[in-house]
XYZ file of C-alpha atoms in Angstrom:
655
model
C 100.588 -11.016 48.178
C 96.926 -10.194 47.660
C 96.402 -10.431 51.403
C 98.939 -7.704 52.134
C 96.622 -4.786 51.419
C 99.295 -2.106 51.961
C 100.982 -3.376 48.768
C 97.992 -1.972 46.844
C 99.202 1.580 47.463
C 100.851 2.721 44.180
C 103.423 4.907 45.931
C 104.341 2.025 48.258
C 104.973 -0.225 45.237
C 107.091 2.455 43.549
C 109.128 2.882 46.752
C 109.691 -0.884 46.894
C 110.781 -0.827 43.219
C 113.223 2.005 43.921
C 114.646 0.158 46.941
C 115.009 -3.109 44.982
C 116.956 -1.303 42.234
C 119.290 0.267 44.801
C 119.811 -3.081 46.531
C 120.472 -4.999 43.288
C 122.937 -2.377 42.094
C 124.815 -2.479 45.393
C 124.899 -6.287 45.426
C 125.505 -7.273 41.808
C 126.533 -4.331 39.602
C 128.143 -1.608 41.706
C 130.716 -0.769 39.032
C 130.187 2.848 37.958
C 131.165 1.986 34.357
C 127.785 0.274 33.863
C 125.942 3.590 34.382
C 125.561 4.426 30.611
C 124.032 0.968 29.976
C 121.495 1.449 32.767
C 120.568 4.866 31.407
C 119.849 3.281 28.019
C 117.693 0.574 29.639
C 115.813 3.232 31.622
C 115.028 5.275 28.489
C 113.852 2.120 26.675
C 111.569 1.060 29.560
C 110.157 4.595 29.854
C 109.237 4.595 26.148
C 107.601 1.149 26.491
C 105.641 2.280 29.581
C 104.410 5.416 27.786
C 103.384 3.306 24.796
C 101.424 0.869 26.958
C 99.771 3.748 28.811
C 98.531 5.400 25.610
C 96.970 2.104 24.455
C 94.558 2.265 27.418
C 93.674 -1.415 26.965
C 92.595 -3.104 30.196
C 94.246 -6.437 29.460
C 97.678 -4.717 29.309
C 97.357 -3.299 32.837
C 99.554 -5.958 34.458
C 102.216 -5.618 31.764
C 102.154 -1.834 32.207
C 102.562 -2.247 35.980
C 105.515 -4.608 35.560
C 107.252 -2.254 33.109
C 106.760 0.737 35.444
C 108.074 -1.343 38.356
C 111.151 -2.329 36.316
C 111.594 1.294 35.192
C 111.732 2.563 38.780
C 114.054 -0.282 39.771
C 116.509 0.703 37.039
C 116.121 4.346 38.088
C 117.059 3.323 41.638
C 120.201 1.622 40.308
C 121.131 4.761 38.362
C 120.659 6.966 41.435
C 122.778 4.611 43.532
C 125.678 4.502 41.063
C 125.604 8.277 40.527
C 125.700 9.014 44.260
C 128.423 6.412 44.785
C 130.512 8.112 42.084
C 130.393 11.278 44.226
C 131.950 9.342 47.136
C 134.490 6.935 45.636
C 137.848 8.520 44.776
C 141.115 7.125 43.426
C 143.466 8.136 46.246
C 147.213 8.066 45.669
C 149.259 5.256 47.234
C 151.832 7.842 48.333
C 151.685 10.623 50.898
C 150.420 13.864 49.391
C 149.576 17.374 50.575
C 145.866 18.093 50.966
C 143.701 21.012 52.029
C 140.479 20.298 53.874
C 137.872 21.703 56.231
C 136.553 20.200 59.463
C 132.819 19.507 59.134
C 132.349 18.570 62.787
C 133.929 19.189 66.162
C 136.948 16.918 66.804
C 136.532 13.891 69.058
C 139.476 12.937 71.320
C 140.838 9.375 71.008
C 143.602 7.676 73.002
C 146.540 9.353 71.260
C 144.884 11.292 68.440
C 142.015 13.581 67.560
C 139.387 12.506 65.048
C 137.000 14.426 62.783
C 135.274 14.227 59.429
C 137.194 16.477 57.031
C 136.020 17.569 53.602
C 139.126 17.409 51.415
C 138.825 20.224 48.907
C 142.202 20.149 47.097
C 145.301 18.009 46.583
C 148.739 19.217 45.486
C 149.902 17.443 42.322
C 153.105 17.591 40.302
C 156.706 17.991 41.465
C 158.326 20.382 39.012
C 155.234 22.503 38.404
C 152.975 21.858 41.393
C 149.301 22.733 41.075
C 146.163 22.194 43.128
C 143.511 19.758 41.941
C 139.914 19.791 43.220
C 138.856 16.727 45.241
C 135.673 17.518 47.240
C 135.440 14.238 49.131
C 134.911 13.555 52.830
C 137.377 11.493 54.860
C 137.912 10.569 58.495
C 141.156 12.236 59.550
C 143.118 11.305 62.672
C 145.837 13.717 63.709
C 148.301 13.777 66.572
C 147.931 16.916 68.733
C 150.764 19.406 68.245
C 151.600 21.849 71.057
C 152.883 24.354 68.486
C 149.432 24.483 66.829
C 146.127 25.823 68.103
C 143.545 23.053 68.716
C 141.315 22.556 65.683
C 137.583 23.234 65.889
C 134.553 22.996 63.651
C 134.995 24.947 60.398
C 138.810 25.216 60.587
C 140.717 24.743 57.351
C 143.720 22.441 57.573
C 146.673 21.669 55.333
C 148.088 18.194 55.960
C 150.416 15.584 54.507
C 149.123 12.013 54.693
C 148.372 8.868 52.747
C 144.622 8.597 52.317
C 143.306 5.101 51.731
C 139.846 3.822 50.917
C 138.018 2.172 53.823
C 138.702 -1.558 53.703
C 136.263 -4.275 54.699
C 136.948 -7.006 57.229
C 133.384 -8.324 57.383
C 134.586 -11.928 57.201
C 136.647 -11.397 60.358
C 134.494 -9.115 62.513
C 131.095 -9.681 60.910
C 130.861 -5.904 60.302
C 131.701 -4.316 56.953
C 133.284 -1.107 58.243
C 134.435 -0.014 54.790
C 130.952 -0.236 53.300
C 129.510 1.420 56.409
C 131.760 4.469 55.930
C 131.013 4.684 52.198
C 127.272 4.614 52.939
C 127.892 7.531 55.309
C 129.586 9.444 52.473
C 133.142 8.838 53.726
C 135.620 8.255 50.905
C 138.743 7.376 52.888
C 140.703 7.460 56.137
C 144.086 8.955 56.993
C 146.370 9.891 59.874
C 148.493 13.053 60.045
C 151.486 12.939 62.386
C 153.039 15.806 64.356
C 154.624 18.288 61.971
C 152.505 17.071 59.043
C 149.501 19.324 59.607
C 148.789 22.996 60.216
C 145.723 25.173 60.546
C 145.393 27.736 57.746
C 142.448 29.719 59.042
C 138.728 29.410 59.562
C 136.189 29.025 56.794
C 133.522 31.722 56.618
C 131.346 29.704 54.241
C 128.876 27.382 55.944
C 126.152 25.270 54.424
C 122.640 25.370 55.853
C 123.204 22.069 57.668
C 126.545 23.252 59.088
C 124.851 26.334 60.508
C 122.297 24.017 62.108
C 125.134 22.030 63.715
C 126.612 25.263 65.104
C 123.238 26.120 66.660
C 123.048 22.604 68.135
C 126.514 23.027 69.673
C 125.380 26.287 71.310
C 122.433 24.452 72.869
C 124.858 21.789 74.163
C 126.893 24.587 75.760
C 123.717 25.845 77.463
C 123.024 22.344 78.807
C 126.600 22.150 80.069
C 126.201 25.460 81.908
C 123.324 24.020 83.955
C 125.738 21.819 85.923
C 123.853 18.570 85.328
C 125.253 15.227 86.456
C 127.539 13.768 83.719
C 125.295 10.902 82.562
C 122.206 13.088 82.901
C 123.815 15.720 80.643
C 124.768 13.029 78.081
C 121.235 11.587 77.932
C 119.631 15.053 77.767
C 121.861 16.008 74.804
C 121.074 12.730 73.026
C 117.350 12.716 73.774
C 116.592 16.332 72.858
C 119.031 17.317 70.083
C 120.679 14.068 69.008
C 124.197 14.793 70.305
C 125.463 11.347 71.399
C 129.166 12.136 71.889
C 128.853 12.237 75.706
C 127.264 8.799 76.062
C 129.513 6.237 77.752
C 129.559 2.600 76.651
C 128.153 1.559 80.040
C 125.176 3.873 79.545
C 124.584 2.586 76.004
C 124.746 -1.013 77.260
C 122.138 -0.297 79.941
C 119.657 1.129 77.419
C 120.385 -1.672 74.928
C 119.737 -4.333 77.564
C 116.455 -2.649 78.536
C 115.350 -2.424 74.883
C 115.129 1.383 74.955
C 118.216 2.365 72.943
C 115.935 4.198 70.490
C 115.541 6.892 73.157
C 119.234 7.805 72.779
C 118.902 8.715 69.095
C 116.371 11.177 67.793
C 113.635 9.313 65.955
C 109.917 9.218 65.309
C 109.244 8.686 69.020
C 110.771 12.049 69.928
C 109.115 13.860 67.015
C 105.792 12.283 68.000
C 106.156 13.477 71.590
C 107.133 16.981 70.452
C 104.231 17.037 67.971
C 101.884 16.097 70.838
C 103.281 18.892 73.038
C 102.963 21.388 70.168
C 99.374 20.263 69.514
C 98.460 20.883 73.160
C 99.866 24.427 72.997
C 98.080 25.114 69.708
C 94.758 23.599 70.803
C 93.013 27.007 71.329
C 93.529 27.797 67.622
C 90.929 25.184 66.656
C 88.165 27.634 67.634
C 89.285 30.092 64.944
C 88.047 29.960 61.371
C 90.320 27.600 59.457
C 91.837 26.501 62.768
C 92.614 22.996 61.507
C 94.744 24.406 58.699
C 96.376 26.919 61.037
C 97.303 24.246 63.593
C 98.728 22.018 60.870
C 100.804 24.848 59.388
C 102.163 26.005 62.750
C 102.965 22.419 63.780
C 104.974 21.839 60.591
C 106.921 25.091 61.020
C 107.738 24.295 64.660
C 108.745 20.702 63.861
C 111.129 21.826 61.129
C 112.461 24.458 63.526
C 113.213 21.679 66.000
C 114.935 19.720 63.205
C 117.170 22.754 62.563
C 118.050 23.163 66.251
C 118.967 19.475 66.466
C 121.489 19.742 63.629
C 119.368 18.449 60.708
C 120.563 14.875 61.141
C 119.216 12.292 58.697
C 117.096 10.547 61.344
C 115.422 13.808 62.418
C 114.770 14.929 58.836
C 113.283 11.506 58.147
C 110.931 11.662 61.135
C 109.892 15.304 60.612
C 109.334 14.697 56.895
C 107.120 11.722 57.697
C 105.102 13.725 60.220
C 104.802 16.678 57.821
C 103.473 14.448 55.052
C 101.161 12.765 57.576
C 99.775 16.161 58.617
C 99.155 17.176 54.990
C 97.690 13.755 54.138
C 95.360 13.841 57.156
C 94.035 17.240 56.032
C 93.410 16.261 52.409
C 92.562 12.553 52.722
C 90.790 10.167 55.024
C 92.804 9.355 58.145
C 92.923 5.639 57.337
C 94.982 6.406 54.223
C 97.293 9.041 55.710
C 99.555 6.605 57.610
C 100.650 4.443 54.682
C 100.646 7.436 52.329
C 102.989 9.501 54.489
C 105.255 6.529 55.223
C 105.573 5.643 51.528
C 106.017 9.215 50.324
C 108.629 10.034 52.988
C 110.649 6.911 52.153
C 110.343 7.642 48.417
C 111.613 11.221 48.829
C 114.472 10.166 51.129
C 115.680 7.507 48.677
C 115.412 9.947 45.768
C 117.542 12.437 47.685
C 120.121 9.898 48.918
C 119.830 6.228 47.790
C 122.539 5.199 50.278
C 120.065 5.849 53.100
C 118.653 2.413 52.269
C 121.710 0.801 53.902
C 121.545 2.988 57.008
C 120.460 0.812 59.946
C 118.532 3.641 61.618
C 116.676 4.306 58.324
C 115.667 0.658 58.073
C 114.652 0.356 61.724
C 112.612 3.563 61.802
C 110.574 2.812 58.683
C 110.064 -0.833 59.554
C 108.977 0.159 63.075
C 106.375 2.607 61.726
C 105.131 0.085 59.142
C 104.874 -2.578 61.836
C 102.903 -0.216 64.103
C 100.489 0.573 61.253
C 99.957 -3.150 60.682
C 99.933 -4.714 64.136
C 98.803 -1.951 66.511
C 95.140 -1.866 65.331
C 95.096 -5.668 65.318
C 96.320 -5.952 68.931
C 94.162 -3.132 70.317
C 91.060 -4.543 68.615
C 91.599 -7.884 70.338
C 91.780 -6.344 73.832
C 88.829 -4.190 74.891
C 88.710 -2.683 78.406
C 86.605 0.045 79.987
C 89.156 1.543 82.385
C 90.787 4.670 80.922
C 94.138 4.042 82.646
C 94.153 0.385 81.695
C 93.443 1.384 78.073
C 96.501 3.647 78.209
C 98.674 0.809 79.537
C 97.403 -1.618 76.887
C 97.892 0.970 74.127
C 101.460 1.650 75.253
C 102.228 -2.074 75.426
C 100.620 -2.680 72.020
C 102.635 0.151 70.482
C 105.911 -1.199 71.860
C 105.086 -4.800 70.919
C 104.082 -3.785 67.377
C 107.330 -1.906 66.765
C 109.399 -4.738 68.264
C 107.729 -7.376 66.063
C 108.696 -5.565 62.868
C 112.228 -4.679 63.885
C 113.034 -8.111 65.395
C 114.600 -9.591 62.205
C 116.767 -6.491 61.734
C 117.870 -6.365 65.382
C 118.872 -10.038 65.353
C 120.690 -9.595 62.027
C 122.683 -6.487 62.970
C 123.117 -6.805 66.727
C 122.331 -10.420 67.656
C 120.604 -9.417 70.906
C 117.033 -9.350 72.136
C 115.921 -7.447 75.267
C 113.442 -9.589 77.183
C 111.966 -6.815 79.347
C 111.403 -4.274 76.566
C 107.651 -4.030 77.263
C 108.166 -3.027 80.902
C 111.053 -0.689 80.056
C 109.130 1.117 77.309
C 106.104 1.470 79.552
C 108.357 3.494 81.876
C 110.542 5.282 79.351
C 107.739 6.796 77.228
C 106.137 9.003 79.936
C 109.547 9.849 81.415
C 110.881 10.870 77.984
C 107.797 13.008 77.431
C 108.337 14.754 80.760
C 112.065 15.282 80.058
C 111.428 16.742 76.588
C 108.785 19.081 78.018
C 111.014 20.162 80.914
C 113.958 20.699 78.555
C 111.850 23.074 76.444
C 110.661 24.894 79.582
C 114.228 25.079 80.931
C 115.558 26.636 77.715
C 112.876 29.322 78.017
C 112.916 29.967 81.779
C 116.324 28.880 83.127
C 117.452 32.531 83.296
C 114.827 33.357 85.957
C 116.331 33.205 89.496
C 115.028 30.478 91.824
C 112.336 29.307 89.348
C 114.965 28.435 86.737
C 117.046 26.627 89.361
C 114.096 24.500 90.504
C 113.181 23.619 86.910
C 116.750 22.455 86.182
C 116.862 20.479 89.452
C 113.608 18.720 88.455
C 115.009 17.973 85.000
C 118.223 16.571 86.464
C 116.218 14.370 88.861
C 114.077 12.984 86.005
C 117.172 12.202 83.928
C 118.888 10.439 86.841
C 115.699 8.478 87.499
C 115.551 7.389 83.839
C 119.200 6.279 83.848
C 118.797 4.530 87.197
C 115.750 2.544 86.066
C 117.468 1.440 82.836
C 120.548 0.314 84.798
C 118.287 -1.480 87.280
C 116.466 -3.367 84.501
C 119.829 -4.292 82.974
C 120.706 -6.094 86.215
C 117.588 -8.266 86.143
C 118.173 -11.960 85.509
C 117.983 -12.792 81.793
C 117.528 -9.158 80.786
C 119.095 -9.795 77.406
C 119.318 -12.768 75.040
C 122.639 -12.340 73.231
C 124.636 -13.928 70.400
C 121.530 -14.837 68.367
C 122.713 -13.598 64.978
C 120.659 -14.127 61.824
C 122.130 -14.128 58.329
C 120.581 -11.926 55.625
C 118.605 -14.911 54.283
C 117.361 -15.878 57.746
C 116.307 -12.293 58.502
C 114.423 -12.176 55.186
C 112.650 -15.457 55.983
C 111.643 -14.111 59.391
C 110.244 -10.968 57.708
C 108.201 -13.172 55.337
C 106.882 -15.180 58.280
C 105.834 -12.043 60.192
C 104.141 -10.458 57.141
C 102.104 -13.498 56.180
C 101.278 -14.304 59.792
C 99.842 -10.797 60.003
C 97.887 -11.500 56.781
C 96.437 -14.615 58.390
C 95.486 -12.749 61.577
C 94.008 -9.846 59.577
C 91.642 -11.778 57.301
C 92.090 -15.458 58.270
C 93.792 -16.220 54.961
C 94.765 -19.908 54.695
C 97.340 -19.019 52.034
C 98.936 -16.531 54.411
C 99.150 -19.217 57.109
C 100.715 -21.745 54.695
C 103.337 -19.272 53.447
C 104.224 -18.208 56.993
C 104.636 -21.834 58.116
C 106.703 -22.691 55.028
C 109.039 -19.730 55.625
C 109.342 -20.778 59.283
C 110.368 -24.310 58.225
C 112.995 -23.002 55.812
C 114.249 -20.622 58.515
C 114.602 -23.516 60.955
C 116.588 -25.619 58.441
C 118.791 -22.630 57.615
C 119.560 -22.123 61.308
C 120.558 -25.787 61.648
C 122.903 -25.508 58.660
C 124.406 -22.270 59.958
C 124.945 -23.802 63.397
C 126.943 -26.686 61.901
C 128.942 -24.346 59.671
C 129.863 -22.044 62.560
C 131.553 -24.898 64.398
C 134.396 -24.770 61.845
C 137.705 -23.106 62.772
C 139.195 -20.337 60.629
C 142.660 -18.785 60.558
C 142.728 -15.025 59.921
C 145.527 -12.650 58.976
C 144.507 -9.103 59.853
C 145.589 -5.980 61.765
C 149.224 -7.186 61.742
C 148.269 -10.207 63.861
C 147.406 -13.903 63.704
C 143.909 -14.892 64.825
C 141.707 -17.978 64.944
C 137.936 -17.747 64.894
C 135.083 -20.148 65.665
C 131.600 -18.762 65.216
C 132.018 -15.248 66.721
C 134.724 -16.201 69.230
C 138.077 -14.688 68.180
C 141.465 -15.565 69.710
C 144.702 -13.687 68.968
C 147.915 -15.751 69.002
C 151.327 -14.487 70.087
C 154.825 -15.922 70.492
C 158.223 -14.355 71.187
C 159.664 -15.875 67.990
C 156.745 -14.767 65.766
C 156.612 -18.335 64.425
C 153.262 -20.081 64.929
C 152.165 -23.684 64.650
C 148.378 -23.745 64.291
C 147.035 -27.223 63.621
C 148.955 -28.425 60.551
C 149.987 -24.956 59.363
C 153.339 -23.249 59.960
C 153.113 -19.421 59.980
C 155.642 -16.624 60.434
C 154.746 -13.038 61.300
C 157.220 -10.495 59.889
C 157.011 -7.054 61.493
C 160.700 -6.359 62.312
C 164.233 -7.006 61.016
C 165.078 -10.097 63.090
C 165.530 -12.326 59.977
C 167.556 -9.845 57.923
C 170.982 -11.173 56.751
C 170.265 -14.557 58.412
C 170.832 -17.912 56.690
C 170.013 -21.550 57.449
C 171.303 -24.846 56.046
C 167.831 -26.325 56.501
C 165.225 -23.610 55.775
C 162.058 -23.979 57.852
C 158.931 -24.922 55.909
C 156.407 -22.040 56.177
C 152.885 -22.241 54.755
C 152.177 -18.526 55.203
C 154.568 -15.597 55.674
C 152.600 -12.544 56.860
C 154.598 -9.372 56.062
C 153.460 -6.248 57.931
C 154.608 -2.708 58.557
C 158.006 -2.776 60.301
C 159.682 -5.386 58.092
C 162.611 -3.882 56.137
C 164.178 -6.911 54.452
C 163.665 -8.559 51.074
C 162.027 -11.779 49.918
C 165.516 -13.168 49.246
C 166.397 -12.604 52.925
C 163.385 -14.698 53.897
C 164.227 -17.422 51.369
C 167.587 -17.901 53.125
C 165.753 -18.871 56.328
C 162.333 -20.182 55.255
C 160.901 -22.394 52.544
C 158.025 -20.081 51.561
C 154.777 -21.513 50.218
C 152.751 -18.282 50.187
C 153.253 -14.638 51.215
C 150.571 -12.263 52.518
C 151.123 -8.497 52.406
C 149.304 -6.442 55.027
C 147.416 -3.305 53.932
C 149.454 -1.150 56.367
C 152.665 -1.492 54.327
C 154.194 1.354 52.316
C 152.960 1.058 48.727
C 156.339 1.621 47.047
C 158.160 -0.844 49.289
C 155.399 -3.417 48.857
C 155.546 -3.150 45.052
C 159.281 -4.034 45.171
C 158.524 -7.109 47.274
C 155.729 -8.120 44.889
C 158.179 -7.937 41.976
C 160.521 -10.224 43.925
C 157.692 -12.711 44.524
C 156.939 -12.800 40.801
C 160.604 -13.244 39.938
C 161.061 -16.057 42.487
C 157.714 -17.644 41.532
C 156.286 -17.407 45.079
C 152.469 -17.013 45.331
C 151.358 -13.877 47.184
C 148.187 -12.161 48.407
C 147.884 -8.382 48.653
C 145.397 -7.253 51.335
C 145.278 -3.617 50.148
C 141.646 -3.868 49.071
C 140.419 -5.879 52.066
C 140.967 -5.863 55.783
C 141.542 -9.569 56.377
C 142.370 -12.895 54.781
C 140.850 -16.094 56.126
C 141.753 -19.780 55.759
C 139.573 -22.737 56.755
C 141.510 -24.917 59.199
């Protein structure tokens, strides 16, 4: 690792140690009960580190570094477990009465409304009921009730529902939805039916971030009043203030295929463009005494003001924090150190504040993209020297896009399994257009009230937005615009990261060791891909979502029959979601390998035994907890093996 000079930054190493501790705790010891043990280990390592530091003996420097690294890793584990304890909650298996507050505007679904609700209290006890504090966030779905006023942001709601922890079906879908929600701070999900919820007033207590969201919603209302074309309005809201609710799937697909989906979520690109615009406006201040300090201070204030107007989302805070630290670092240190310093310090502060950010895909992509730009951009630009000013701009833009794409490639293939082939061309177009749109949006907010002039400004903005959407849709239609279904496992993505890092080390200082390590990692990656390809050709049977599925690689097929009895290869399966087998008997019970009992079945295990010869029973997570416990007792009494899917979203069998 001696060739990777950015690892020599102390703060970068401490950030890596913190991230490793968070990752290890999430992977191997995520039980909150281990927290006291980790605290003891942390205190012990801190004492050892202090002792080694006071010795001030040069030969102990490596040991001191290792102890400090281990100390910060353990500290990362402690932070992770503590923050997870603030999310995880032991919800009751029965319906209960809760009081909560909407922390966002509801989103309409097919038959329900959906919003994140902060559950503040739960009613406990039957004879002497009392309210117990909860303070956890859930995703609540509720069926609209014509007798109730529609709920909005900040409304308090009393509802009766069964809240359940998010379950994972990563084996089935390849996406761990339960872990995703927990990393977002969501403790559970629930649905409230008509008659089981009522609004009890509006909260007059708002946090700083909630007030920022209210301001963002007012800006969205201003955009809506301009009468923009629907897709243009959706992209403007996403590009300028991070409101993505109006984006259609078709629009998202077009930007994904073009390799410009980062434009639709506020990130470092947008903050960089805004910082550039602010710098141009503040340029005259450089002629004043202390102008450099004044420009830096004003830029930071304006950037944080933009973060507030955009709702203080995590991605915006991350980008503005990084730019703020970069501005301070560039004032106090040499510019060649400010990039890595600000990147490391921003990541360190973000992980200290919320360790679960480490598992946020946008967090990973944004930091990796910036790190990759810091590494590869100077290397690429140095190799290509041209005299033409416009050609230099084109090469710089292409180098910037290529650098970011190189670093994020392993993550994109791991999470999304797609690669946009025309991303260089698309980003060459989208960067100047995005700059123009951001500038025109700021001008429109200031001048749209002026007759005629305001109208022409809005018309120009609408035209630019339609042009941007049209070009992205046009690129999507190009032949081979997207390479899809190229998914990498976690190990394969890691090997690709190792290859890219050490290949950069070889290009940077012609290190033979860097070349050997990169080639070795590439060989292991190739062998891993061959093994994964052979493994994916196997067929699996899945019980999930009250249905029977088979899966090969990522191709999923749902099976259905009128009798609910399935013959899949050599397995006999019965799906039980109604009362058709109740009070039925058979002289020759049918052999059944798996009986999948779901919501809707009202019989007993004895009823099934009169018709089927049961080898194993699977209980779906949608079943009523009390009813399921009675069936489980029957299984134990009749000595029939069973599987309860309450804690997971699916159960798979290799065919």
